[in-house]
């Protein structure tokens, strides 16, 4: 034993050390038992020999000797009450011999784990290849993407998924009458950990059941007054670990300087760097997956989070890429090895201090995700400065998406590693063991009917570990690995010395051999399956198909659809469902949307072929639609492979019905966008106006469309806008009113008139509102971006024409000038009368300036139309939200627009033109825009379910396309009708009608008075 103990420190490979420690521990316990047994048997026979002559006859003496021989065959463990027969000892010796053979031939071990007999035995033990999975959401909403990710992946792998908030509220767990055997997976998300720990403690999960919490780590990594709990354990006396004592503290670790100051080899500077930029001064988040605590098996994900010295944000990259960039190819391998040993030492030390080591594990296949924050300075040996029992992605540039996507991608990798897809056909193909085969195994010295003669729990863990090594994907093996220093040797010795006897040391040796076997396989650059395929002349599809397809999008589906703020999709996201709906409250005016494809070779574009892959979208009131295009861009021309559609409904402003007692409140601007700092924002009481008071004297008609005004709304209290009846909100000039014309008055006013509109879509919305008001119904509607003329309005007595300006989609050199566009509109609307019977309405969102006013004056003079009625629609709110792909104005830019708008209004009136101050009208209700990326549309045209009225004649339309005109007409009784909605658009459109139809003589009289 002494030779073996001394040889333990001198051996170079961990395999020999584990075997030696196994023999050492076994012999220690066997020798102790042998001494006790020998002493008792000797005392027994001495007593018999003493009494032989006194009272024993010959037969009785023979009986006594037989009893003594029987006693000799029984092993008594004085430290417990368990009895082991000599036959059991012989079986253990036989099994140990078989395991030694497998240790010398690990390929045979891997083959045994994949035999139909072993697979069938495990299938029979667990009753199914999948089963029921229970997700405890805790603090998460059931609709959160993380919850949906667990549900989606587990269902894809063949599990039946139930959800509850806590274990105590789970119907599946409460109604479980088979001692916890009816579920296979228990996922405990943030907020449900304590509930899960109680379930593990009392239910004692079966060996095939998995829980995403390891009880041992929950206790070891607690913060005990600024010190990790496991570091205070006496079992670690004299051990110096590369960890800051406060690493378990919830506070953020300091990034300045070197937090670990032990003067040993870990603080030696890096030597042999490939360049002057080899300094590793950075903080690295390492993500560890522990697949078993007793015995310890763990993997590390290839993705890490890097925060360089003095950098503001962290970024995700691959660990080996980071090491190669900082150290070069040679030192990067050394850094990787040192990093793995540091993390392994912490895990081994933590488990050494828990009760899990001295008793059978409560959940052998429990798994745990850990985040190790490592600090590098001038050494290849990192120091652990933070340790957390879940995934953390601190300081990423875009935490809403990058952090969430990185986390969920990692979780998906974890789930697919731990829960491979259930293949019932393959599982059912293996024949069950016959009674004769089971008896042969038992007669051969084995209690369990499987080819490795292992207990079910040990065999299951071993087979799972073998499967993880074969299909590790983005994971690298972390433990068991060969230790590189005496510290790790010492931790292994201490761990083995406290483990219970039986199968544990042998199992650890088998796990070690499997890890070394697959490590050697991976060093050849291919996996175990690749080697088997090559033997049969096969090639890996990723190596052959990818070269031929050159990055083709072969799986044109989305992995997930991320939004900020998060939206509840109906139905829940599924890659095969192409259409979704969601609702957002009134105050949500923008949504960040980031679709993630399944394949990195697929490209995402929003709304159009060249749209962005991620964008901040304005969400207008009512319905908005966003198309998500999944394209294949491997060829010269992109090809749209799949289209997803997202319908978003934004709720109207919260409103209460008007009560008998209310106050009138008014506002000029919203406090969310203070355009005029010298004026108040939000609701204010209107002095002297209450519901119970008598009506005030009627004010005179307004003389201009830019009279100062404000929005007025009835409320229960002006201090809470949720108590207002927003259906009754109206625009009220301060000292006058805009006459509202009924339909007969409007039709009389528009008789024999031609109304020409030139401008953008906001101007077009006013035209369609006019057409609907004159004709009672809107029979034709189009998002015209050219020139279009509508005849036979108002029983054929009114004509409306429209020209879109500016044509921003054309190259700048090809865009027609405003003068050219206006001249073409006048030419195509002729004959025109040089009087107020001809009306020109010009304006848009924010393109109009003083030069355009001068151009209007010049063109009308040259065309002989100086006496027509010109109405200038001023600027409007829009482009004030940070939207991708279009210009966005800061607050100072919007405030500057207000000043420009006032100049336009003053100059237009100076030229004798009518004006409409749409900027002041839209400013206070800027959140109430409708669908459109500019957030500038306050109207929307939608189709009515049935026509509102019949036309008395054909609606004749002339559309200009290029240099020709096309006649378009509708039937006398249309099958569809349209309606222009939008309360803000209605206000300034009614002001337009008022300014067109007002008695100019009366206006002049009022001005003179």
Coordinates of C-alpha atoms in Angstrom, one line a residue, residues 134-543:
X134 CA -42.4 19.9 -16.4
X135 CA -41.4 23.6 -16.7
X136 CA -41.6 25.7 -13.5
X137 CA -41.7 29.3 -14.8
X138 CA -41.1 31.1 -11.5
X139 CA -40.7 34.8 -12.1
X140 CA -41.0 34.3 -15.9
X141 CA -44.2 34.8 -17.8
X142 CA -45.4 31.7 -19.6
X143 CA -45.1 33.6 -22.9
X144 CA -41.4 34.6 -22.4
X145 CA -39.1 33.5 -25.1
X146 CA -37.0 31.5 -22.7
X147 CA -40.0 29.5 -21.5
X148 CA -41.1 29.0 -25.1
X149 CA -37.6 27.8 -26.0
X150 CA -37.7 25.1 -23.3
X151 CA -41.2 24.0 -24.4
X152 CA -40.3 24.0 -28.1
X153 CA -37.1 22.1 -27.9
X154 CA -38.4 19.5 -25.4
X155 CA -41.5 18.9 -27.6
X156 CA -39.2 18.6 -30.6
X157 CA -37.2 15.9 -28.7
X158 CA -40.4 14.0 -28.0
X159 CA -41.4 15.1 -24.5
X160 CA -44.9 16.0 -23.3
X161 CA -44.5 19.4 -21.7
X162 CA -46.5 20.8 -18.7
X163 CA -46.1 24.2 -17.2
X164 CA -46.6 25.6 -13.7
X165 CA -45.2 28.5 -11.7
X166 CA -43.9 26.5 -8.7
X167 CA -43.6 22.8 -7.8
X168 CA -46.4 23.2 -5.2
X169 CA -48.8 24.6 -7.9
X170 CA -47.9 21.9 -10.5
X171 CA -50.8 19.6 -11.0
X172 CA -48.5 17.0 -12.5
X173 CA -46.3 16.9 -9.4
X174 CA -49.1 17.1 -6.9
X175 CA -51.1 14.3 -8.6
X176 CA -48.1 12.1 -9.0
X177 CA -48.8 8.9 -7.1
X178 CA -45.9 6.8 -8.3
X179 CA -43.3 8.3 -5.9
X180 CA -42.1 10.8 -8.5
X181 CA -41.7 8.3 -11.4
X182 CA -44.1 9.9 -13.9
X183 CA -41.9 12.7 -15.0
X184 CA -38.5 12.6 -16.8
X185 CA -37.4 16.3 -16.8
X186 CA -38.0 19.1 -14.3
X187 CA -36.9 22.6 -15.5
X188 CA -36.8 25.2 -12.8
X189 CA -36.4 28.7 -14.1
X190 CA -35.5 31.9 -12.2
X191 CA -37.6 32.3 -9.1
X192 CA -38.6 28.6 -8.7
X193 CA -35.2 27.3 -7.5
X194 CA -36.2 26.9 -3.8
X195 CA -39.4 25.1 -4.8
X196 CA -37.4 22.7 -7.0
X197 CA -34.9 22.0 -4.2
X198 CA -37.7 21.1 -1.9
X199 CA -39.0 18.7 -4.6
X200 CA -35.6 17.1 -5.0
X201 CA -35.1 16.7 -1.2
X202 CA -38.4 15.0 -0.5
X203 CA -39.2 13.2 -3.8
X204 CA -35.7 11.7 -4.3
X205 CA -35.7 11.6 -8.1
X206 CA -35.1 8.4 -9.9
X207 CA -31.8 7.8 -11.7
X208 CA -33.2 8.5 -15.1
X209 CA -34.9 11.8 -14.1
X210 CA -33.2 15.2 -14.8
X211 CA -33.5 18.5 -13.0
X212 CA -31.6 21.6 -14.0
X213 CA -30.4 22.3 -10.5
X214 CA -27.6 20.4 -8.6
X215 CA -28.4 20.7 -4.9
X216 CA -24.7 20.5 -4.0
X217 CA -23.9 23.7 -5.8
X218 CA -26.8 25.5 -4.3
X219 CA -25.2 25.2 -0.9
X220 CA -21.5 25.4 -1.9
X221 CA -21.8 28.7 -3.8
X222 CA -23.8 30.6 -1.3
X223 CA -22.4 34.0 -0.1
X224 CA -21.5 33.8 3.6
X225 CA -20.7 37.3 4.7
X226 CA -18.6 38.1 1.6
X227 CA -17.0 34.6 1.3
X228 CA -18.0 31.7 -0.7
X229 CA -19.5 29.1 1.6
X230 CA -17.4 26.2 0.3
X231 CA -14.2 28.1 1.0
X232 CA -14.9 28.1 4.7
X233 CA -15.1 24.3 5.0
X234 CA -12.4 22.5 7.0
X235 CA -11.9 19.9 4.3
X236 CA -10.1 22.6 2.2
X237 CA -7.7 23.5 5.0
X238 CA -4.3 24.4 3.6
X239 CA -5.6 24.4 0.0
X240 CA -5.1 27.7 -2.0
X241 CA -7.5 27.9 -4.8
X242 CA -7.4 30.5 -7.7
X243 CA -10.5 32.2 -6.7
X244 CA -11.4 35.5 -5.0
X245 CA -13.1 34.7 -1.7
X246 CA -15.9 37.1 -2.5
X247 CA -16.6 35.5 -5.9
X248 CA -20.1 34.3 -4.7
X249 CA -21.1 37.7 -3.6
X250 CA -24.0 39.2 -5.7
X251 CA -22.0 42.5 -6.2
X252 CA -20.2 43.0 -9.5
X253 CA -16.5 42.3 -9.4
X254 CA -14.0 45.1 -9.8
X255 CA -12.4 45.2 -13.2
X256 CA -9.4 47.4 -12.2
X257 CA -6.1 45.9 -11.5
X258 CA -5.4 42.3 -10.5
X259 CA -7.8 41.0 -7.9
X260 CA -5.7 38.0 -7.0
X261 CA -2.3 38.6 -5.5
X262 CA -0.9 35.3 -4.4
X263 CA 2.8 35.1 -5.3
X264 CA 3.1 31.7 -7.0
X265 CA 3.3 30.4 -10.6
X266 CA -0.1 31.7 -11.5
X267 CA 1.2 35.3 -11.4
X268 CA 4.1 34.7 -13.7
X269 CA 4.0 36.9 -16.8
X270 CA 3.3 35.3 -20.2
X271 CA 6.5 34.4 -22.1
X272 CA 6.9 33.5 -25.7
X273 CA 4.1 35.7 -27.0
X274 CA 3.7 36.0 -30.7
X275 CA 3.5 39.8 -30.7
X276 CA 3.5 42.9 -28.5
X277 CA -0.3 42.6 -28.3
X278 CA -0.3 39.3 -26.4
X279 CA -1.5 40.8 -23.1
X280 CA -4.6 38.9 -21.9
X281 CA -5.8 41.8 -19.8
X282 CA -9.5 41.1 -20.0
X283 CA -12.4 39.6 -18.1
X284 CA -13.9 36.4 -19.6
X285 CA -17.3 34.8 -18.8
X286 CA -17.0 31.1 -19.2
X287 CA -20.2 29.0 -19.4
X288 CA -20.0 25.6 -17.8
X289 CA -22.5 22.7 -18.0
X290 CA -22.2 20.2 -15.2
X291 CA -24.0 17.0 -16.3
X292 CA -23.4 15.1 -13.1
X293 CA -22.1 16.0 -9.7
X294 CA -21.3 12.5 -8.3
X295 CA -19.2 11.6 -10.1
X296 CA -18.3 14.9 -11.6
X297 CA -18.7 15.3 -15.4
X298 CA -18.8 18.8 -17.0
X299 CA -18.5 20.5 -20.3
X300 CA -17.7 24.1 -21.4
X301 CA -19.5 26.0 -24.2
X302 CA -17.2 27.4 -26.9
X303 CA -19.0 30.8 -26.7
X304 CA -17.6 33.2 -24.1
X305 CA -18.2 36.8 -23.2
X306 CA -15.1 39.1 -23.4
X307 CA -14.7 42.5 -21.8
X308 CA -11.3 43.9 -22.6
X309 CA -9.5 46.2 -20.2
X310 CA -11.1 49.7 -20.1
X311 CA -13.7 48.6 -22.7
X312 CA -17.3 49.8 -22.1
X313 CA -19.1 46.8 -23.5
X314 CA -18.7 43.1 -23.7
X315 CA -18.8 41.0 -26.8
X316 CA -19.5 37.3 -27.5
X317 CA -16.9 35.2 -29.4
X318 CA -15.4 31.7 -29.4
X319 CA -12.9 31.0 -26.6
X320 CA -10.3 29.6 -29.0
X321 CA -10.7 32.6 -31.3
X322 CA -10.0 34.9 -28.3
X323 CA -6.9 33.0 -27.2
X324 CA -5.5 32.8 -30.8
X325 CA -6.0 36.5 -31.3
X326 CA -4.3 37.4 -28.1
X327 CA -1.6 34.7 -27.8
X328 CA -1.1 32.9 -31.1
X329 CA -1.6 29.2 -31.9
X330 CA 1.0 27.8 -29.5
X331 CA 0.2 29.6 -26.3
X332 CA -3.6 29.5 -27.0
X333 CA -3.6 25.8 -26.4
X334 CA -1.8 26.2 -23.1
X335 CA -4.2 29.0 -22.0
X336 CA -7.1 26.7 -22.8
X337 CA -5.7 23.9 -20.7
X338 CA -4.9 26.2 -17.7
X339 CA -8.4 27.7 -17.9
X340 CA -10.0 24.2 -17.8
X341 CA -7.9 23.2 -14.8
X342 CA -8.8 26.3 -12.8
X343 CA -12.6 25.7 -13.3
X344 CA -12.2 22.0 -12.6
X345 CA -10.4 22.7 -9.3
X346 CA -13.2 25.0 -8.2
X347 CA -15.9 22.4 -9.0
X348 CA -14.0 19.6 -7.4
X349 CA -13.3 21.6 -4.3
X350 CA -17.0 22.7 -4.0
X351 CA -18.3 19.2 -4.3
X352 CA -15.7 18.0 -1.7
X353 CA -17.2 20.2 0.9
X354 CA -20.8 19.1 0.4
X355 CA -22.7 16.2 1.9
X356 CA -23.3 14.9 -1.6
X357 CA -19.9 13.2 -1.5
X358 CA -20.6 11.1 1.5
X359 CA -24.1 9.8 0.6
X360 CA -25.8 8.5 -2.5
X361 CA -26.7 11.4 -4.7
X362 CA -30.3 12.7 -4.5
X363 CA -30.4 13.4 -8.3
X364 CA -27.5 11.7 -10.1
X365 CA -28.4 13.2 -13.5
X366 CA -29.2 16.7 -12.3
X367 CA -27.5 19.2 -14.4
X368 CA -26.4 22.8 -13.7
X369 CA -25.4 25.8 -15.9
X370 CA -22.7 28.0 -14.3
X371 CA -21.1 31.2 -15.2
X372 CA -17.4 31.6 -14.2
X373 CA -16.0 35.1 -14.6
X374 CA -12.3 34.8 -15.0
X375 CA -9.8 37.6 -14.9
X376 CA -6.6 37.6 -17.0
X377 CA -3.8 40.0 -16.5
X378 CA -0.2 39.0 -17.2
X379 CA -0.5 35.2 -16.7
X380 CA -1.9 32.3 -18.6
X381 CA -3.4 31.2 -15.2
X382 CA -6.7 33.0 -14.7
X383 CA -8.4 33.9 -11.4
X384 CA -12.1 33.3 -10.7
X385 CA -13.6 36.7 -9.7
X386 CA -17.3 35.8 -10.0
X387 CA -19.2 32.6 -9.8
X388 CA -23.0 32.3 -10.5
X389 CA -25.3 29.4 -10.7
X390 CA -27.0 30.5 -13.9
X391 CA -26.2 32.2 -17.2
X392 CA -25.2 35.8 -17.2
X393 CA -24.3 38.1 -20.1
X394 CA -23.3 41.3 -18.5
X395 CA -22.5 44.5 -20.3
X396 CA -23.3 43.4 -23.9
X397 CA -23.7 46.2 -26.4
X398 CA -27.3 45.2 -27.0
X399 CA -28.5 43.4 -23.9
X400 CA -32.1 43.1 -25.2
X401 CA -31.1 41.1 -28.2
X402 CA -27.5 40.0 -28.2
X403 CA -27.6 38.9 -24.6
X404 CA -31.0 37.2 -25.0
X405 CA -30.1 35.5 -28.3
X406 CA -26.7 34.3 -27.0
X407 CA -28.4 32.9 -23.9
X408 CA -31.1 31.2 -25.7
X409 CA -28.8 29.8 -28.4
X410 CA -26.7 28.3 -25.6
X411 CA -29.8 26.9 -23.8
X412 CA -30.9 25.3 -27.0
X413 CA -27.4 23.7 -27.4
X414 CA -27.7 22.5 -23.8
X415 CA -31.1 21.0 -24.3
X416 CA -30.2 19.2 -27.5
X417 CA -27.1 17.8 -25.9
X418 CA -28.9 16.5 -22.8
X419 CA -32.1 15.5 -24.5
X420 CA -31.5 13.9 -27.9
X421 CA -34.5 13.4 -30.2
X422 CA -36.6 10.4 -29.2
X423 CA -36.3 7.7 -31.9
X424 CA -38.9 5.1 -31.0
X425 CA -38.3 3.0 -34.0
X426 CA -34.6 2.6 -33.3
X427 CA -35.4 2.0 -29.6
X428 CA -37.9 -0.6 -30.5
X429 CA -35.7 -2.5 -32.9
X430 CA -33.6 -4.0 -30.1
X431 CA -35.0 -7.4 -28.9
X432 CA -35.7 -7.8 -25.2
X433 CA -33.5 -10.1 -23.1
X434 CA -34.9 -13.6 -22.6
X435 CA -35.2 -15.2 -19.2
X436 CA -32.4 -17.6 -20.1
X437 CA -30.0 -14.8 -21.0
X438 CA -30.8 -13.0 -17.7
X439 CA -30.1 -16.2 -15.8
X440 CA -26.9 -16.8 -17.6
X441 CA -25.7 -13.3 -16.6
X442 CA -26.7 -13.9 -13.0
X443 CA -25.1 -17.3 -12.9
X444 CA -22.0 -15.7 -14.3
X445 CA -21.6 -13.5 -11.2
X446 CA -23.8 -10.4 -12.1
X447 CA -27.0 -9.1 -10.5
X448 CA -28.0 -6.9 -13.5
X449 CA -29.0 -8.1 -16.9
X450 CA -26.8 -5.9 -19.1
X451 CA -23.6 -6.4 -21.0
X452 CA -21.5 -4.3 -18.6
X453 CA -22.9 -5.9 -15.5
X454 CA -23.5 -2.5 -13.9
X455 CA -26.3 -1.2 -11.7
X456 CA -28.9 0.7 -13.7
X457 CA -28.0 4.1 -12.3
X458 CA -24.3 3.7 -13.0
X459 CA -24.9 2.2 -16.5
X460 CA -27.3 5.0 -17.3
X461 CA -24.9 7.7 -16.3
X462 CA -22.1 6.0 -18.2
X463 CA -24.1 5.7 -21.4
X464 CA -25.3 9.3 -21.2
X465 CA -21.7 10.5 -20.7
X466 CA -20.7 8.5 -23.8
X467 CA -23.5 10.0 -25.8
X468 CA -22.5 13.5 -24.7
X469 CA -18.9 12.9 -25.8
X470 CA -20.0 11.7 -29.2
X471 CA -22.4 14.5 -29.9
X472 CA -20.8 17.3 -27.9
X473 CA -21.4 19.9 -30.7
X474 CA -20.4 23.4 -29.4
X475 CA -19.3 21.9 -26.1
X476 CA -15.8 20.8 -25.0
X477 CA -15.1 18.3 -22.3
X478 CA -14.1 20.0 -19.0
X479 CA -14.0 17.2 -16.5
X480 CA -12.8 14.5 -16.1
X481 CA -9.4 15.7 -17.5
X482 CA -5.8 14.9 -16.7
X483 CA -4.7 17.2 -13.8
X484 CA -1.6 19.3 -14.3
X485 CA -0.6 20.2 -10.8
X486 CA -0.4 18.8 -7.3
X487 CA -3.3 20.9 -6.1
X488 CA -5.7 19.0 -8.4
X489 CA -4.1 15.7 -7.3
X490 CA -4.7 16.5 -3.7
X491 CA -8.3 17.4 -4.4
X492 CA -8.9 14.1 -6.2
X493 CA -7.3 12.1 -3.3
X494 CA -9.5 13.9 -0.7
X495 CA -12.6 13.3 -2.9
X496 CA -11.9 9.6 -3.3
X497 CA -11.2 9.1 0.4
X498 CA -14.6 10.3 1.4
X499 CA -16.6 8.6 -1.3
X500 CA -18.7 5.6 -0.4
X501 CA -17.5 2.2 -1.4
X502 CA -19.1 0.1 -4.1
X503 CA -19.1 1.2 -7.7
X504 CA -18.1 4.9 -7.4
X505 CA -14.3 4.6 -7.9
X506 CA -14.7 2.1 -10.7
X507 CA -17.2 4.3 -12.4
X508 CA -14.8 7.2 -12.2
X509 CA -12.1 5.2 -13.8
X510 CA -14.5 4.2 -16.7
X511 CA -15.5 7.8 -17.2
X512 CA -11.9 8.9 -17.3
X513 CA -11.1 6.3 -20.0
X514 CA -14.0 7.4 -22.1
X515 CA -12.9 11.0 -21.9
X516 CA -9.3 10.1 -22.9
X517 CA -10.6 7.9 -25.7
X518 CA -12.8 10.7 -27.3
X519 CA -10.1 13.3 -26.7
X520 CA -7.7 11.3 -28.8
X521 CA -10.4 10.9 -31.4
X522 CA -11.1 14.6 -31.5
X523 CA -7.4 15.5 -31.8
X524 CA -7.5 13.8 -35.3
X525 CA -9.9 16.5 -36.4
X526 CA -13.0 14.4 -36.8
X527 CA -15.5 12.8 -34.5
X528 CA -16.0 9.1 -33.7
X529 CA -18.9 8.9 -36.2
X530 CA -16.8 10.5 -38.9
X531 CA -14.2 7.8 -38.4
X532 CA -16.8 5.1 -38.7
X533 CA -18.3 6.7 -41.8
X534 CA -14.9 6.9 -43.4
X535 CA -14.3 3.2 -42.8
X536 CA -17.5 2.6 -44.9
X537 CA -16.5 5.1 -47.5
X538 CA -18.9 7.8 -46.4
X539 CA -18.2 11.5 -46.0
X540 CA -19.7 13.9 -43.6
X541 CA -22.5 15.9 -45.3
X542 CA -21.3 19.2 -43.8
X543 CA -18.0 18.7 -45.6

